[in-house]
PDB file of C-alpha atoms in Angstrom:
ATOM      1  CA  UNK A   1       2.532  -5.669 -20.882  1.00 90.00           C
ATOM      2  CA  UNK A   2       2.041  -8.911 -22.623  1.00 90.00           C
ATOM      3  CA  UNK A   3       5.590  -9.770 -24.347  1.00 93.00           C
ATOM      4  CA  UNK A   4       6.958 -11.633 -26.885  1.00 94.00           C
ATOM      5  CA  UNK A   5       9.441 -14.400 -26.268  1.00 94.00           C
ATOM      6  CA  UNK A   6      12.235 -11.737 -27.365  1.00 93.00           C
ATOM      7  CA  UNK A   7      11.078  -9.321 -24.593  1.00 93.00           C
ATOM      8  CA  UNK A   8       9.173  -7.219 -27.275  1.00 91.00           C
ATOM      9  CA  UNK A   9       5.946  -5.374 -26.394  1.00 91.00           C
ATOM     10  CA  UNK A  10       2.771  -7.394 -27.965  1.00 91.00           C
ATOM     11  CA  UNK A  11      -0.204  -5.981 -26.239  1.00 88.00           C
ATOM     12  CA  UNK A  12      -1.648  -5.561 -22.812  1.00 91.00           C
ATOM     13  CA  UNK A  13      -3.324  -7.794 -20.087  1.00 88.00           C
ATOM     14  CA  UNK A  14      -4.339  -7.084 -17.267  1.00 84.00           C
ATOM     15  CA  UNK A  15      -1.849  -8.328 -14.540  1.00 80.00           C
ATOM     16  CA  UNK A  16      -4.233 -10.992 -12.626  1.00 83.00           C
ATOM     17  CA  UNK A  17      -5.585 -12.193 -16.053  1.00 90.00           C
ATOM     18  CA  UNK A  18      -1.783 -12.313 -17.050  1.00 91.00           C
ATOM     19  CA  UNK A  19      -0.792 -14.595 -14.068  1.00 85.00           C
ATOM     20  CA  UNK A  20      -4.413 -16.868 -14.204  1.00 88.00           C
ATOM     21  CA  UNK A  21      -4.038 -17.811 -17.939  1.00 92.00           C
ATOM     22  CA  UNK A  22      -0.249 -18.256 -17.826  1.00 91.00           C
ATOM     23  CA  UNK A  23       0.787 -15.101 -20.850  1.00 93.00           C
ATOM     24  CA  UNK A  24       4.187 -14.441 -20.948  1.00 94.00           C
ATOM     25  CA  UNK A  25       5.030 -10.579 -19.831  1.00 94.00           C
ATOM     26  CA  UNK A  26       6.799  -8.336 -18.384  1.00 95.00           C
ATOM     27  CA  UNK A  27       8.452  -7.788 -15.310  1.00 95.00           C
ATOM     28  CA  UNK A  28      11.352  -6.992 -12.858  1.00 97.00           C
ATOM     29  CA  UNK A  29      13.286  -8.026 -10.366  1.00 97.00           C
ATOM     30  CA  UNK A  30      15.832  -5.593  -8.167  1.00 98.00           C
ATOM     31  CA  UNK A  31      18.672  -6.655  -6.321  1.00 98.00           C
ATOM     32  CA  UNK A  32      20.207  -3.962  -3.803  1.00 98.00           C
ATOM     33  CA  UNK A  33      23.750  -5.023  -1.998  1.00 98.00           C
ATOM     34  CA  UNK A  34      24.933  -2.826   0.798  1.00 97.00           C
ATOM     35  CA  UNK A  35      28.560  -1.831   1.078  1.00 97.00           C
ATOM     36  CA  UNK A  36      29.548  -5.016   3.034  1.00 97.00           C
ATOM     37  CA  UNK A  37      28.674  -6.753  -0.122  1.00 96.00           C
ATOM     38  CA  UNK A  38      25.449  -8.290   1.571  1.00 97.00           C
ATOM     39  CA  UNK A  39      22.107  -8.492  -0.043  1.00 98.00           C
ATOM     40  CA  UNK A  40      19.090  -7.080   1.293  1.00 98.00           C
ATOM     41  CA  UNK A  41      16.331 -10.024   1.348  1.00 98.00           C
ATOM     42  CA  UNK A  42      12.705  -9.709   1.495  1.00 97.00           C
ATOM     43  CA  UNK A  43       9.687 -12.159   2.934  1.00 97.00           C
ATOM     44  CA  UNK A  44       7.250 -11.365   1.350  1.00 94.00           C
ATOM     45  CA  UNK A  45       3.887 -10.488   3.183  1.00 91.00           C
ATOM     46  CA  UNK A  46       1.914 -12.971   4.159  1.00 87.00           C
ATOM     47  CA  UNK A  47      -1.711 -12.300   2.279  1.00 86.00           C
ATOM     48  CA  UNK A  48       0.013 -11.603  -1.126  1.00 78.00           C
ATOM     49  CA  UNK A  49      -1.815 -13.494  -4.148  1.00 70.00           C
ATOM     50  CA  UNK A  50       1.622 -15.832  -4.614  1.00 73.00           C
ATOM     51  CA  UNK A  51       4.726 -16.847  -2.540  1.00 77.00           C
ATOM     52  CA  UNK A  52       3.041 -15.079   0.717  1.00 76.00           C
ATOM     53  CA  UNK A  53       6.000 -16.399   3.280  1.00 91.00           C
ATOM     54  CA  UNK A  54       8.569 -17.123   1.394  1.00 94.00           C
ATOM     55  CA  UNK A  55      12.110 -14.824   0.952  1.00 97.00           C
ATOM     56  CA  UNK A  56      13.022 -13.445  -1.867  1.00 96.00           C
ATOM     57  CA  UNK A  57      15.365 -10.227  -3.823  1.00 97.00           C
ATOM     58  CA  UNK A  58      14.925  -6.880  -2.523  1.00 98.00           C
ATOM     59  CA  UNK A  59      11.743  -6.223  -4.512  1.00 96.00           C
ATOM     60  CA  UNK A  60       9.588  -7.081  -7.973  1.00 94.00           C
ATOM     61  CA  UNK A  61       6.701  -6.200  -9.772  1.00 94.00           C
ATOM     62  CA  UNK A  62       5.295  -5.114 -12.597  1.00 94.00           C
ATOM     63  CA  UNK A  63       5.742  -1.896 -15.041  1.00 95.00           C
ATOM     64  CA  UNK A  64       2.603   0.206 -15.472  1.00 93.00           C
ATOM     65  CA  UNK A  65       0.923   0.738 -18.921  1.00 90.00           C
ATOM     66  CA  UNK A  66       3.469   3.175 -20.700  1.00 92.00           C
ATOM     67  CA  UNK A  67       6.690   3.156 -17.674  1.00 95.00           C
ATOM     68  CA  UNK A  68       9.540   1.610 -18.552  1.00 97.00           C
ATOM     69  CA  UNK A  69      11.125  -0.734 -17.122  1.00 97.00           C
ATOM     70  CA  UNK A  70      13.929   0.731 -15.243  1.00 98.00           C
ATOM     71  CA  UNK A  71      11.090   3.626 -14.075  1.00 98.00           C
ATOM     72  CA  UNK A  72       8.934   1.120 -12.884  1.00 98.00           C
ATOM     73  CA  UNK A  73      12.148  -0.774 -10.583  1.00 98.00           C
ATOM     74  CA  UNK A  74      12.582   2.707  -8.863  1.00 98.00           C
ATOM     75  CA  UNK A  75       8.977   3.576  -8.425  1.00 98.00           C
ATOM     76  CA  UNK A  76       8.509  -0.256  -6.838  1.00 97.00           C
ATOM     77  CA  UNK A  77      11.735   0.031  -4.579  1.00 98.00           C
ATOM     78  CA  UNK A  78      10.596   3.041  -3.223  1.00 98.00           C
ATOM     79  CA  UNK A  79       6.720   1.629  -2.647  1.00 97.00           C
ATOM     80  CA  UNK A  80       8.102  -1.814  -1.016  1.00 96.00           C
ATOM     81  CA  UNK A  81      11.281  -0.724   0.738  1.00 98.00           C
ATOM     82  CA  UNK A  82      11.305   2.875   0.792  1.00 98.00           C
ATOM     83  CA  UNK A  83      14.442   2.692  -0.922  1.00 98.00           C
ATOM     84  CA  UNK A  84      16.227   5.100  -3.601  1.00 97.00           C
ATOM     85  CA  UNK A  85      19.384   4.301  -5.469  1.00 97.00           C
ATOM     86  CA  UNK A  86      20.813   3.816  -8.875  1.00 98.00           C
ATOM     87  CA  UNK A  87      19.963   0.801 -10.604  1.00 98.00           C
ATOM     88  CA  UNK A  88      21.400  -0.808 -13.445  1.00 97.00           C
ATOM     89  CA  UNK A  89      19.829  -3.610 -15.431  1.00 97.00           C
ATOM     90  CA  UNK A  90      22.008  -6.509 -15.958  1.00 96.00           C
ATOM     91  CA  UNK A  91      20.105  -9.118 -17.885  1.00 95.00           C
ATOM     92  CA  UNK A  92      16.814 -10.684 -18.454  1.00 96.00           C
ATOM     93  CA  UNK A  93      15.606 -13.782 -17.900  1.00 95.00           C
ATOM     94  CA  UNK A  94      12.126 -16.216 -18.795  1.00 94.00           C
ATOM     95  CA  UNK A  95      11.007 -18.525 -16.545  1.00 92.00           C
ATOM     96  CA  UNK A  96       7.668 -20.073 -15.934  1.00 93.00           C
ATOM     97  CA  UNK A  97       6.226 -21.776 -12.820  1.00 90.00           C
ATOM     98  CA  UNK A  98       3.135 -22.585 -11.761  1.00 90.00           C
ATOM     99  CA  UNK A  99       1.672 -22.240  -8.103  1.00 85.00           C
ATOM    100  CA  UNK A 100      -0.634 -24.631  -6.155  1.00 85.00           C
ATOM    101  CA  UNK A 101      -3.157 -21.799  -6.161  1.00 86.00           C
ATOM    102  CA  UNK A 102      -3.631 -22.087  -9.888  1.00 86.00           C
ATOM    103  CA  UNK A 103      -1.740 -18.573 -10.473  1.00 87.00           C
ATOM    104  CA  UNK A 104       1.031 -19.125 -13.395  1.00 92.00           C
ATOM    105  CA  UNK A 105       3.977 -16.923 -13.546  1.00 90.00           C
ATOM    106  CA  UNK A 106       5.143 -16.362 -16.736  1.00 94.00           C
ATOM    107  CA  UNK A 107       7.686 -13.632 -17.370  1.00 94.00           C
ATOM    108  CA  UNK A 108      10.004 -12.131 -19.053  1.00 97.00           C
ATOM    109  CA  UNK A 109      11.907 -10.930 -16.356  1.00 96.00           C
ATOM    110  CA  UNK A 110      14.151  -7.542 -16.575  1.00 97.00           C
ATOM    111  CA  UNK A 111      17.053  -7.416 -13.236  1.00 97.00           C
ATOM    112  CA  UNK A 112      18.206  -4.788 -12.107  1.00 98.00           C
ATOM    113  CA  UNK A 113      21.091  -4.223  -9.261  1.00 97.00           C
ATOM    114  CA  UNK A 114      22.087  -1.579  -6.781  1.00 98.00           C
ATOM    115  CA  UNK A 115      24.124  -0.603  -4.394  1.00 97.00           C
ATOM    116  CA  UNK A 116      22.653   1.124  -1.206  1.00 98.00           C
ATOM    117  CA  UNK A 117      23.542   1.564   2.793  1.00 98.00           C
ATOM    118  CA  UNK A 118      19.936   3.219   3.071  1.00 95.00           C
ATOM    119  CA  UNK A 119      18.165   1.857   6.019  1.00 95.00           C
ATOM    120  CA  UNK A 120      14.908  -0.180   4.355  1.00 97.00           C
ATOM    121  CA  UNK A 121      10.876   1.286   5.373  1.00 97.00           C
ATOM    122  CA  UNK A 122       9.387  -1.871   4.159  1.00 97.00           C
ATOM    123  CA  UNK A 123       5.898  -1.765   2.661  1.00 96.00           C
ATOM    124  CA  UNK A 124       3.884  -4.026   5.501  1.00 95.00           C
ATOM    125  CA  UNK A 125       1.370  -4.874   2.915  1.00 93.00           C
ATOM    126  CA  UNK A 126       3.950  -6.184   0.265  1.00 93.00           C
ATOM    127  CA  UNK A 127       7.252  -7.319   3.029  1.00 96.00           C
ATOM    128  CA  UNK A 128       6.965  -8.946   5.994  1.00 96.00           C
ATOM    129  CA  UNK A 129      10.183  -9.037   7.236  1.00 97.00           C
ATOM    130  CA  UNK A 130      13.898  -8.126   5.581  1.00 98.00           C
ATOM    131  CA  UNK A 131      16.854  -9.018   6.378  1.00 98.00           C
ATOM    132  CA  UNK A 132      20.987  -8.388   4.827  1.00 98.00           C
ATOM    133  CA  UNK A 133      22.902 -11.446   4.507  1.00 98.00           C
ATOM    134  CA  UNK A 134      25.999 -12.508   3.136  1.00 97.00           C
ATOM    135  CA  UNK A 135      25.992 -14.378  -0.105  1.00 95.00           C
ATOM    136  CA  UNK A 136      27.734 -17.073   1.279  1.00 95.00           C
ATOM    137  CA  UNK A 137      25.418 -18.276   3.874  1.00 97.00           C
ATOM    138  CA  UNK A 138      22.618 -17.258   1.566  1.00 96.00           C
ATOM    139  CA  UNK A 139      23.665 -19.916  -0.643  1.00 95.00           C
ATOM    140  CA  UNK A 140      23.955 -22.247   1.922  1.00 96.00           C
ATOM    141  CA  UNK A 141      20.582 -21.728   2.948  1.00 96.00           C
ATOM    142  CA  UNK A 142      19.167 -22.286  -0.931  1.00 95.00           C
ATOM    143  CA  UNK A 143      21.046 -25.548  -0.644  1.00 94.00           C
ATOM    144  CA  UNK A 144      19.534 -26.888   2.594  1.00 96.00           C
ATOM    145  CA  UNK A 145      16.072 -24.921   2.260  1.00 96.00           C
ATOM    146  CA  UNK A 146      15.152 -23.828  -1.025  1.00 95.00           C
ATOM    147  CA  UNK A 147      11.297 -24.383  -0.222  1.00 94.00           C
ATOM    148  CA  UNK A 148      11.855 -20.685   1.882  1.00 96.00           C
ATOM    149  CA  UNK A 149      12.570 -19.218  -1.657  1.00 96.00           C
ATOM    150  CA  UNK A 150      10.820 -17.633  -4.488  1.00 93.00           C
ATOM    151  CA  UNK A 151      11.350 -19.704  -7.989  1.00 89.00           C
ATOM    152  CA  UNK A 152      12.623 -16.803  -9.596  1.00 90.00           C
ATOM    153  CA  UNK A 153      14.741 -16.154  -7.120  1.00 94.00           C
ATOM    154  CA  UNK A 154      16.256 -19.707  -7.273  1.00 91.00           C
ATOM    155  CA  UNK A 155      16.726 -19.044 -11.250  1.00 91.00           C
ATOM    156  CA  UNK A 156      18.438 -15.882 -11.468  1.00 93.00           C
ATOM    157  CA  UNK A 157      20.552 -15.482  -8.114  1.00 95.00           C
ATOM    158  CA  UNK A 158      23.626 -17.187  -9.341  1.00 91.00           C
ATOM    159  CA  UNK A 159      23.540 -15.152 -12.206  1.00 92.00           C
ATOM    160  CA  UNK A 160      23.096 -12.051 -10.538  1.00 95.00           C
ATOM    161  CA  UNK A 161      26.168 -12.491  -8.088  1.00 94.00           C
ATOM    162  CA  UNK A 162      28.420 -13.656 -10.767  1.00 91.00           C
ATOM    163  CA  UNK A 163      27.695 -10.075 -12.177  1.00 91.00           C
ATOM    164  CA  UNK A 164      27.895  -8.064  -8.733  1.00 91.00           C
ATOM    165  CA  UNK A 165      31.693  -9.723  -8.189  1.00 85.00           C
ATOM    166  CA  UNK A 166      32.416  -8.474 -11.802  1.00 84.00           C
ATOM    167  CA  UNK A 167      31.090  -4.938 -10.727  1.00 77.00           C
ATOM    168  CA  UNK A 168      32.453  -4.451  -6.985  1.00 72.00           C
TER     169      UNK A 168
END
């Protein structure tokens, strides 16, 4: 769904076209925190068309032609980590970056948050590996090797725990 820079619904693009010629539109982002207060990280496979390698939230995508949002963040959690809990969405976000493989990702990002103990089935062709870590040591890590992170990650993560401490 091609966006505007308010978030609002414009038209549609296919998603490749979207991230080759740099359109602005939507998608998601879902951050799941297990009862320790730990988030649930994921590398992302290997072979995937951006960011193959590097860790990142629990999962993100895309919503299909006519699914909202929030539908679309369950579907997804469920394909990449075999995951199903309540989300709520807590803010959205644009960023743009643009990858060494010529792919541009520019998106108006919706994030969503939940709370889960479930034990992750991760998706070999979109995660490959996961991992629960305490946000402590997570920030750390962004500190001494933010290369092994997604950009939007980077962006919104602060953000994102600032909220979760409100909520827990």
């Amino acid at each position: 769904m091609i966006v505007n820079a308010s978030g609002g619904a414009i038209g549609t693009m296919d998603k490749m076209a979207a991230h080759r010629s740099g359109t602005l539109h939507r998608a998601f982002s879902v951050f799941i925190f297990n009862s320790k207060g730990q988030l649930l990280l994921q590398q992302r496979a290997l072979d995937k068309y951006h960011s193959g390698g590097l860790w990142t939230n629990t999962c993100c995508s895309h919503p299909r032609l006519g699914e909202s949002t929030s539908d679309a963040a369950h579907r997804r959690l469920q394909e990449e980590m075999g995951i199903n809990c309540e989300l709520t969405e807590l803010f959205q976000f644009s960023y743009r970056h643009e990858f060494e493989n010529g792919l541009i990702e520019n998106e108006y990002d919706h994030v969503f948050m939940g709370i889960s103990d479930e034990l992750p089935l991760p998706n070999p062709d979109e995660v490959g590996d996961f991992r629960y870590i305490d946000t402590d040591l997570l920030l750390f890590e962004l500190l001494e090797q933010p290369n092994k992170y997604t950009p939007w990650f980077k962006i919104c993560l602060e953000q994102v725990l600032e909220m979760y401490y409100k909520v827990v």
